[in-house]
XYZ file of C-alpha atoms in Angstrom:
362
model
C 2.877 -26.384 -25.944
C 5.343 -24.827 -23.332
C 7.217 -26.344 -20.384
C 6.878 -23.801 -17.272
C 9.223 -23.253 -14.530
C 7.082 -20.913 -12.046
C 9.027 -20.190 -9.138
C 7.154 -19.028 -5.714
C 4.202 -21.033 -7.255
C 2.795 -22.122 -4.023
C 2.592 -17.801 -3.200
C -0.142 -15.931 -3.437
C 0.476 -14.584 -7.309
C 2.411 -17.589 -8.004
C -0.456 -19.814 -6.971
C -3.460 -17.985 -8.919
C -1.384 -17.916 -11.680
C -0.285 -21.851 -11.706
C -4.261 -22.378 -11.523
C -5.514 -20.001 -14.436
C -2.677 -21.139 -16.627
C -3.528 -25.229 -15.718
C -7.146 -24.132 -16.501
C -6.610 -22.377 -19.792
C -3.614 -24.388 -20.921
C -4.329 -27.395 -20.220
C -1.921 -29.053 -22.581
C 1.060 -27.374 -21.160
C 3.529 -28.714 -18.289
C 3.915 -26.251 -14.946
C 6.966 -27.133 -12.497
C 6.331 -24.773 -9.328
C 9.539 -24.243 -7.100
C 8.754 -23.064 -3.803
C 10.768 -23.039 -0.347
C 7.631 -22.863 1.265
C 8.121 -19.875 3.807
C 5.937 -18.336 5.727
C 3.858 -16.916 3.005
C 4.299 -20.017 0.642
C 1.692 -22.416 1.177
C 1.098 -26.135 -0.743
C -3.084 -25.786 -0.077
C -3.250 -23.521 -2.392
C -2.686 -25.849 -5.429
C -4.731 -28.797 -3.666
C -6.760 -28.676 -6.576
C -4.289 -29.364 -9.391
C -1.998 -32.032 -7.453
C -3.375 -34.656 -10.086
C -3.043 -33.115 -12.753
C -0.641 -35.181 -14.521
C 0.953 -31.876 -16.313
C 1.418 -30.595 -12.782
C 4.859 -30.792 -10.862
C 5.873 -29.364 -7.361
C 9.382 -29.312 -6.137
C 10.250 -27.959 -2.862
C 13.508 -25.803 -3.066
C 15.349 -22.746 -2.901
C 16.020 -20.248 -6.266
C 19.487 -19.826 -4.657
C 20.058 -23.154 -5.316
C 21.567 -22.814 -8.861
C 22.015 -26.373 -9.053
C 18.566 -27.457 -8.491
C 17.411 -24.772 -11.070
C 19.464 -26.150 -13.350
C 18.262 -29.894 -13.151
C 14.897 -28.545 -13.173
C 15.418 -26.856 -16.528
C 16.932 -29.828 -18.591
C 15.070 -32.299 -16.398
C 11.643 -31.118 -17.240
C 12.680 -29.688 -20.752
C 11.758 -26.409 -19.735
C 11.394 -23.369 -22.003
C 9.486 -20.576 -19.858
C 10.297 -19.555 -16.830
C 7.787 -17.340 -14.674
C 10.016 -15.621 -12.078
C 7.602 -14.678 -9.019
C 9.410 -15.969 -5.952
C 10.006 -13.176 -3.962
C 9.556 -11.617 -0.012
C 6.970 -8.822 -0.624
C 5.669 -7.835 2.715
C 7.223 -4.093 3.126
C 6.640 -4.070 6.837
C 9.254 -7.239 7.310
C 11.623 -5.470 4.789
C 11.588 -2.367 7.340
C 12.246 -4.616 10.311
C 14.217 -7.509 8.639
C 15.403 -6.768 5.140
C 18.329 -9.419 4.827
C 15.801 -11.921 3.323
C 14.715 -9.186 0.840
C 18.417 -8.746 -0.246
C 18.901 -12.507 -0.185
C 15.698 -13.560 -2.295
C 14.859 -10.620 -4.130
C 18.201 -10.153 -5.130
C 20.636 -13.423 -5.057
C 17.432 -15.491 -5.911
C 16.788 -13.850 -9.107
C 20.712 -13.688 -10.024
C 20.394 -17.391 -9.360
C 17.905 -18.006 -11.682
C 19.844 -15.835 -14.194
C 22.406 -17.846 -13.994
C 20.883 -20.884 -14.494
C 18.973 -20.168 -17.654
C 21.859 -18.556 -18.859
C 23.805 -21.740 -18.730
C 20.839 -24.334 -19.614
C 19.072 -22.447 -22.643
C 22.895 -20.405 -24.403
C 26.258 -21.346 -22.968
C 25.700 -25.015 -23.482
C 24.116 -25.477 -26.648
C 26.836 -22.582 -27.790
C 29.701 -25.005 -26.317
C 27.880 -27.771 -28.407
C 28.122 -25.880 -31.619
C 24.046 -25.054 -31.476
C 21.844 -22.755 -31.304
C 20.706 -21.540 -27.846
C 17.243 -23.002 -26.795
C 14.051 -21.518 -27.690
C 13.561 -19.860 -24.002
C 11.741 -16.781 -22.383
C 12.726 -15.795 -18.759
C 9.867 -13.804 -17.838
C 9.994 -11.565 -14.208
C 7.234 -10.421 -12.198
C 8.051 -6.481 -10.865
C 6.064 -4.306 -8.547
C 4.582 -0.562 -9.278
C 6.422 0.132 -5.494
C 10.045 0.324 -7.792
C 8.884 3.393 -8.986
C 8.395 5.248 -5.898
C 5.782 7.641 -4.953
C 2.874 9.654 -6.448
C 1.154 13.075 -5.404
C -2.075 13.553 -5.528
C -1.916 15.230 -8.968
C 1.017 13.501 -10.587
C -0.055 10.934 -13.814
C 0.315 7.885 -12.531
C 3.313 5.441 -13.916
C 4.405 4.800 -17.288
C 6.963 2.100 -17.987
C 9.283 5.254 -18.750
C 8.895 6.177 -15.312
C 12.240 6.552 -13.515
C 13.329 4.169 -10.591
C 13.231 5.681 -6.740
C 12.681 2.841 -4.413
C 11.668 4.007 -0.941
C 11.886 0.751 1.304
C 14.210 -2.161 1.397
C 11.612 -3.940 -0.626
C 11.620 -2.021 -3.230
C 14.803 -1.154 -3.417
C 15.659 -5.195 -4.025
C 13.044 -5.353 -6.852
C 14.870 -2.566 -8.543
C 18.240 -4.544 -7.932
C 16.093 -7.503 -9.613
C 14.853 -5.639 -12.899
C 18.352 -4.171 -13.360
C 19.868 -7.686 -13.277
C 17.122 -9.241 -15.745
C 17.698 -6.175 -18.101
C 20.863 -6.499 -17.911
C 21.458 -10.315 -18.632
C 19.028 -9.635 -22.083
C 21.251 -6.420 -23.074
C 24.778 -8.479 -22.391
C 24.301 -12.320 -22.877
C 20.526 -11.953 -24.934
C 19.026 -13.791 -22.614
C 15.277 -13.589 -23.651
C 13.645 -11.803 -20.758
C 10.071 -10.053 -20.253
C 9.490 -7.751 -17.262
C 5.852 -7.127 -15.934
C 5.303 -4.100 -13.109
C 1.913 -4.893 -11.549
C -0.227 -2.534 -9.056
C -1.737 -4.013 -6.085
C -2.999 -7.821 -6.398
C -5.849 -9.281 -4.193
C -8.059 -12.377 -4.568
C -7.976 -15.586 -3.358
C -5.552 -17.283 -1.529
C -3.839 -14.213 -0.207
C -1.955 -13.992 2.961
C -3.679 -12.722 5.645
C -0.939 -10.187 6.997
C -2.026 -7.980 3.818
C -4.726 -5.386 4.026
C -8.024 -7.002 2.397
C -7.432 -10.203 3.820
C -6.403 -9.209 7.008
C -9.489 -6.841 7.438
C -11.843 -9.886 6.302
C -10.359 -12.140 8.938
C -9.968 -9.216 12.164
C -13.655 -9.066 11.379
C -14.291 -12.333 12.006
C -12.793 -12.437 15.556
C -13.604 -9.073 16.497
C -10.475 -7.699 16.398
C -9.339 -4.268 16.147
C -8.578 -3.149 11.993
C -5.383 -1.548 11.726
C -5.254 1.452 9.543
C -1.581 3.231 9.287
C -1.613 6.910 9.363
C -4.761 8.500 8.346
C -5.669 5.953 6.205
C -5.583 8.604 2.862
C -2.640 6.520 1.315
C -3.837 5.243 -2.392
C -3.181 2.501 -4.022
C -4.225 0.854 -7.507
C -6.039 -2.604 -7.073
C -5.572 -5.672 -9.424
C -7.544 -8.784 -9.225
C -4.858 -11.571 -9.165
C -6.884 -13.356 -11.919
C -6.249 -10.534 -14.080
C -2.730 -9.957 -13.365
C -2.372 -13.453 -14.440
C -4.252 -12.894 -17.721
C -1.832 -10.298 -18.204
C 1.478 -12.070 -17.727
C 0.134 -14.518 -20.285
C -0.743 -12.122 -22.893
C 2.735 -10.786 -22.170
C 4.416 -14.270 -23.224
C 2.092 -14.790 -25.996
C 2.427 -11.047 -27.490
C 5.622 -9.284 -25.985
C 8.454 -7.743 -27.183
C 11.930 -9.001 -25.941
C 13.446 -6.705 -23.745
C 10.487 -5.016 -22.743
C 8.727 -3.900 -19.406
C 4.963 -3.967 -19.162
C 2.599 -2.640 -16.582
C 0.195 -4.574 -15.781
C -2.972 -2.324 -13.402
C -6.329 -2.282 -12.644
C -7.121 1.208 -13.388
C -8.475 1.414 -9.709
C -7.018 4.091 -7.143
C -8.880 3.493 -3.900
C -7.468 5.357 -0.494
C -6.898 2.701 2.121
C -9.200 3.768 4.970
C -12.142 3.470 1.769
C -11.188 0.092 0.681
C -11.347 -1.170 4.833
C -15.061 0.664 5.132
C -16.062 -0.819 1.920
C -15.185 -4.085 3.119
C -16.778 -3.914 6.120
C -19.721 -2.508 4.254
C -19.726 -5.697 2.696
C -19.347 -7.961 5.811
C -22.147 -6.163 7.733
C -24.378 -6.797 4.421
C -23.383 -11.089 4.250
C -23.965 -11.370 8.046
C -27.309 -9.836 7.390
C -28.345 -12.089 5.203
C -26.797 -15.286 6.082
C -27.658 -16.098 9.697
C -25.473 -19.067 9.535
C -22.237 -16.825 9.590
C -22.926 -15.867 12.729
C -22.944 -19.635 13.948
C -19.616 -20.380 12.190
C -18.003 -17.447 13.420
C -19.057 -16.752 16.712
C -17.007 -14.311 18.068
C -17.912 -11.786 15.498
C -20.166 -9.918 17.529
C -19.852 -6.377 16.230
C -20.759 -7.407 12.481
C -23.458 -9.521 13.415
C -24.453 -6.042 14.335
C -24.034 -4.073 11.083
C -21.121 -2.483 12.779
C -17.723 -3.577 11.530
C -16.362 0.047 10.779
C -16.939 0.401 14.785
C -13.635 -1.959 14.421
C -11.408 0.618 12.481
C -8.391 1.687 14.795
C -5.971 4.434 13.565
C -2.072 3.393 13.828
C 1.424 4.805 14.023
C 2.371 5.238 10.003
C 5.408 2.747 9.314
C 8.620 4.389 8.129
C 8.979 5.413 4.567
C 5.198 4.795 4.049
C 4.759 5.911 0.123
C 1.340 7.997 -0.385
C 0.469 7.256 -3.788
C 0.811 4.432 -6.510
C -0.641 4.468 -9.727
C -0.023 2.127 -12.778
C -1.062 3.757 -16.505
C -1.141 0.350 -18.507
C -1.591 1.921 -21.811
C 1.233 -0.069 -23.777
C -0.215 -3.279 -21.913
C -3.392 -1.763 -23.663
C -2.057 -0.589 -26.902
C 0.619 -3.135 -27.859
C -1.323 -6.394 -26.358
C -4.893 -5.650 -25.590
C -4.967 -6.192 -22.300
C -7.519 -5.053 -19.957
C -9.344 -6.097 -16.702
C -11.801 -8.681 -17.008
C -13.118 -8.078 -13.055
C -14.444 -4.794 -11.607
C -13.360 -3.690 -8.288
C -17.370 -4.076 -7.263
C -17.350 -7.920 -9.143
C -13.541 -9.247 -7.506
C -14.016 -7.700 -4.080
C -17.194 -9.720 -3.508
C -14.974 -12.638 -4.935
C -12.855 -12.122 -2.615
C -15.182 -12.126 0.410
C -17.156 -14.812 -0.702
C -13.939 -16.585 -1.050
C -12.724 -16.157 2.884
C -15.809 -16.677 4.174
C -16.256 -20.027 2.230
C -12.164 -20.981 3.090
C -11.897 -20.969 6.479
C -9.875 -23.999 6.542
C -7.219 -22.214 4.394
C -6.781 -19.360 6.016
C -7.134 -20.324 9.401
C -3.919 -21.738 10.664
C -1.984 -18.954 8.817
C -3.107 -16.406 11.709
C -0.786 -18.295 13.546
C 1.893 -16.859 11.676
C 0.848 -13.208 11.256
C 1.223 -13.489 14.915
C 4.965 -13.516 14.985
């Protein structure tokens, strides 16, 4: 059995994640640390506050201290790094909380199982602790694709374009690093585009789903021909665990969905969808009764083209073949199977997603 430490557990990833591992591993112990920001939110693990094997603690990673306590407290011996500001839009307008979690967080947490898990058991005359530190990356570290360049290996070099980015980089560095100097035992993971459940609605699929709803205008940046490779978060959590179970020390390992879809597509496809579940369920149109246009068959009438943001990269693609090759990892969702998840999910959890529009707002 392991002891987890999952930081940003009450985030979208983070959250998913704490809930498939509970569900498949049931006989291990999961602390989640969370400072509950904007984007962290405790409904989303409603459903495992009594489990008995289930531990929240409300707190900053740049509180070494309380990382620390948490770690011999709690007997931990895996620790699932995924706290982290990810919205590239507030890294453009604000990116001092991107330098400040992205970057001091993780160093933190460095720190901390550096100490716990090797320097004290060394000053003790033992052995360090049997320990993995494992980090959750993004595909955006790598930069940009064309429309003809193979997508990203994990040989691909680093050439962040946006302050997020460019703090995950700072992150990997610092986790490689700490393995190559101190042998700290570290995984990395580099994962395309997540959506699912539980996902904030300031990011695209969500954020379509919900404008829908109250007949609001859908934002598209640009043209809307920027590509990105989708992930259901179910799967990306599948794949961090085959990644403990099966990886190599050291190691990076992308973790994709094999699934390039151009923005402007992936907003008519889901409104596709929401035209088809307001035709046949008349109750939606009761529950949400200012969507007028999509009660009828209409929602695309909703697209509205925007300013591009800065830096705006064109192109990500994640080639998972050593995820493939070395731990057998693959997909178990279609794009066709975990969109309609994910709709049926929104429109079933209003109560989750509801108050949050509150804060997309500012």
């Amino acid at each position: 059995m392991r002891n987890l430490l999952v930081t940003g557990g009450a985030g979208f990833i983070g959250a998913n994640y704490v809930l498939y591992w509970l569900a498949n591993n049931p006989q291990d112990k999961v602390v989640v640390l969370d400072a509950l920001t904007y984007a962290g939110n405790r409904a989303s693990l409603t459903s495992v506050e009594d489990n008995p094997n289930f531990v929240f603690t409300h707190g900053d990673i740049c509180n070494t201290e309380l990382v620390e306590s948490l770690l011999k407290e709690h007997k931990i011996d895996t620790l699932v790094h995924f706290a982290a500001e990810s919205h590239v839009d507030r890294s453009i307008t604000g990116p001092d909380a991107f330098i400040e979690t992205n970057i001091i967080g993780t160093y933190s947490l460095l720190k901390a199982a550096k100490k716990v898990w090797i320097d004290e058991p060394k000053a003790n005359g033992q052995a360090p602790l049997k320990h993995r530190f494992h980090h959750v990356s993004t595909d955006e570290v790598y930069g940009e694709l064309g429309p003809n360049d193979p997508a990203f290996t994990e040989e691909t070099a680093y050439a962040p374009n946006s302050p997020y980015s460019a703090s995950k980089v700072a992150s990997d560095h610092l986790v490689r690093a700490y393995h190559h100097t101190y042998g700290l035992e570290v995984t990395t993971s580099n994962c395309s585009n997540n959506y699912g459940p539980y996902h904030f609605p300031e990011k695209l699929i969500p954020l379509i789903i919900t404008n829908i709803l109250f007949d609001k205008p859908l934002p598209v940046y640009g043209d809307g021909q920027q590509i990105r490779d989708w992930l259901y978060v179910e799967d990306h959590a599948r794949g961090i665990e085959l990644v403990l179970n099966k990886g190599r020390l050291g190691e990076n390992y992308n973790i994709g969905g094999h699934n390039e879809w151009a923005n402007i597509d992936i907003v008519k496809l889901v409104c596709e969808l929401m035209n088809e579940y307001f035709a046949k369920d008349p109750t939606l149109a009761t529950r949400f009764p200012e969507a007028k246009t999509v009660r009828e068959g209409k929602a695309t009438s909703l697209i509205t083209f925007v300013t591009d943001r800065a830096g705006h990269d064109w192109r990500y693609a994640i080639d998972a073949t050593k995820t493939n090759n070395e731990l057998g990892y693959k997909p178990a969702e279609s794009f066709e199977t975990g969109i309609r998840k994910t709709v049926d999910w929104y429109l079933g959890n209003e109560t989750w997603w509801k108050d949050l529009l509150e804060v997309v707002k500012k």
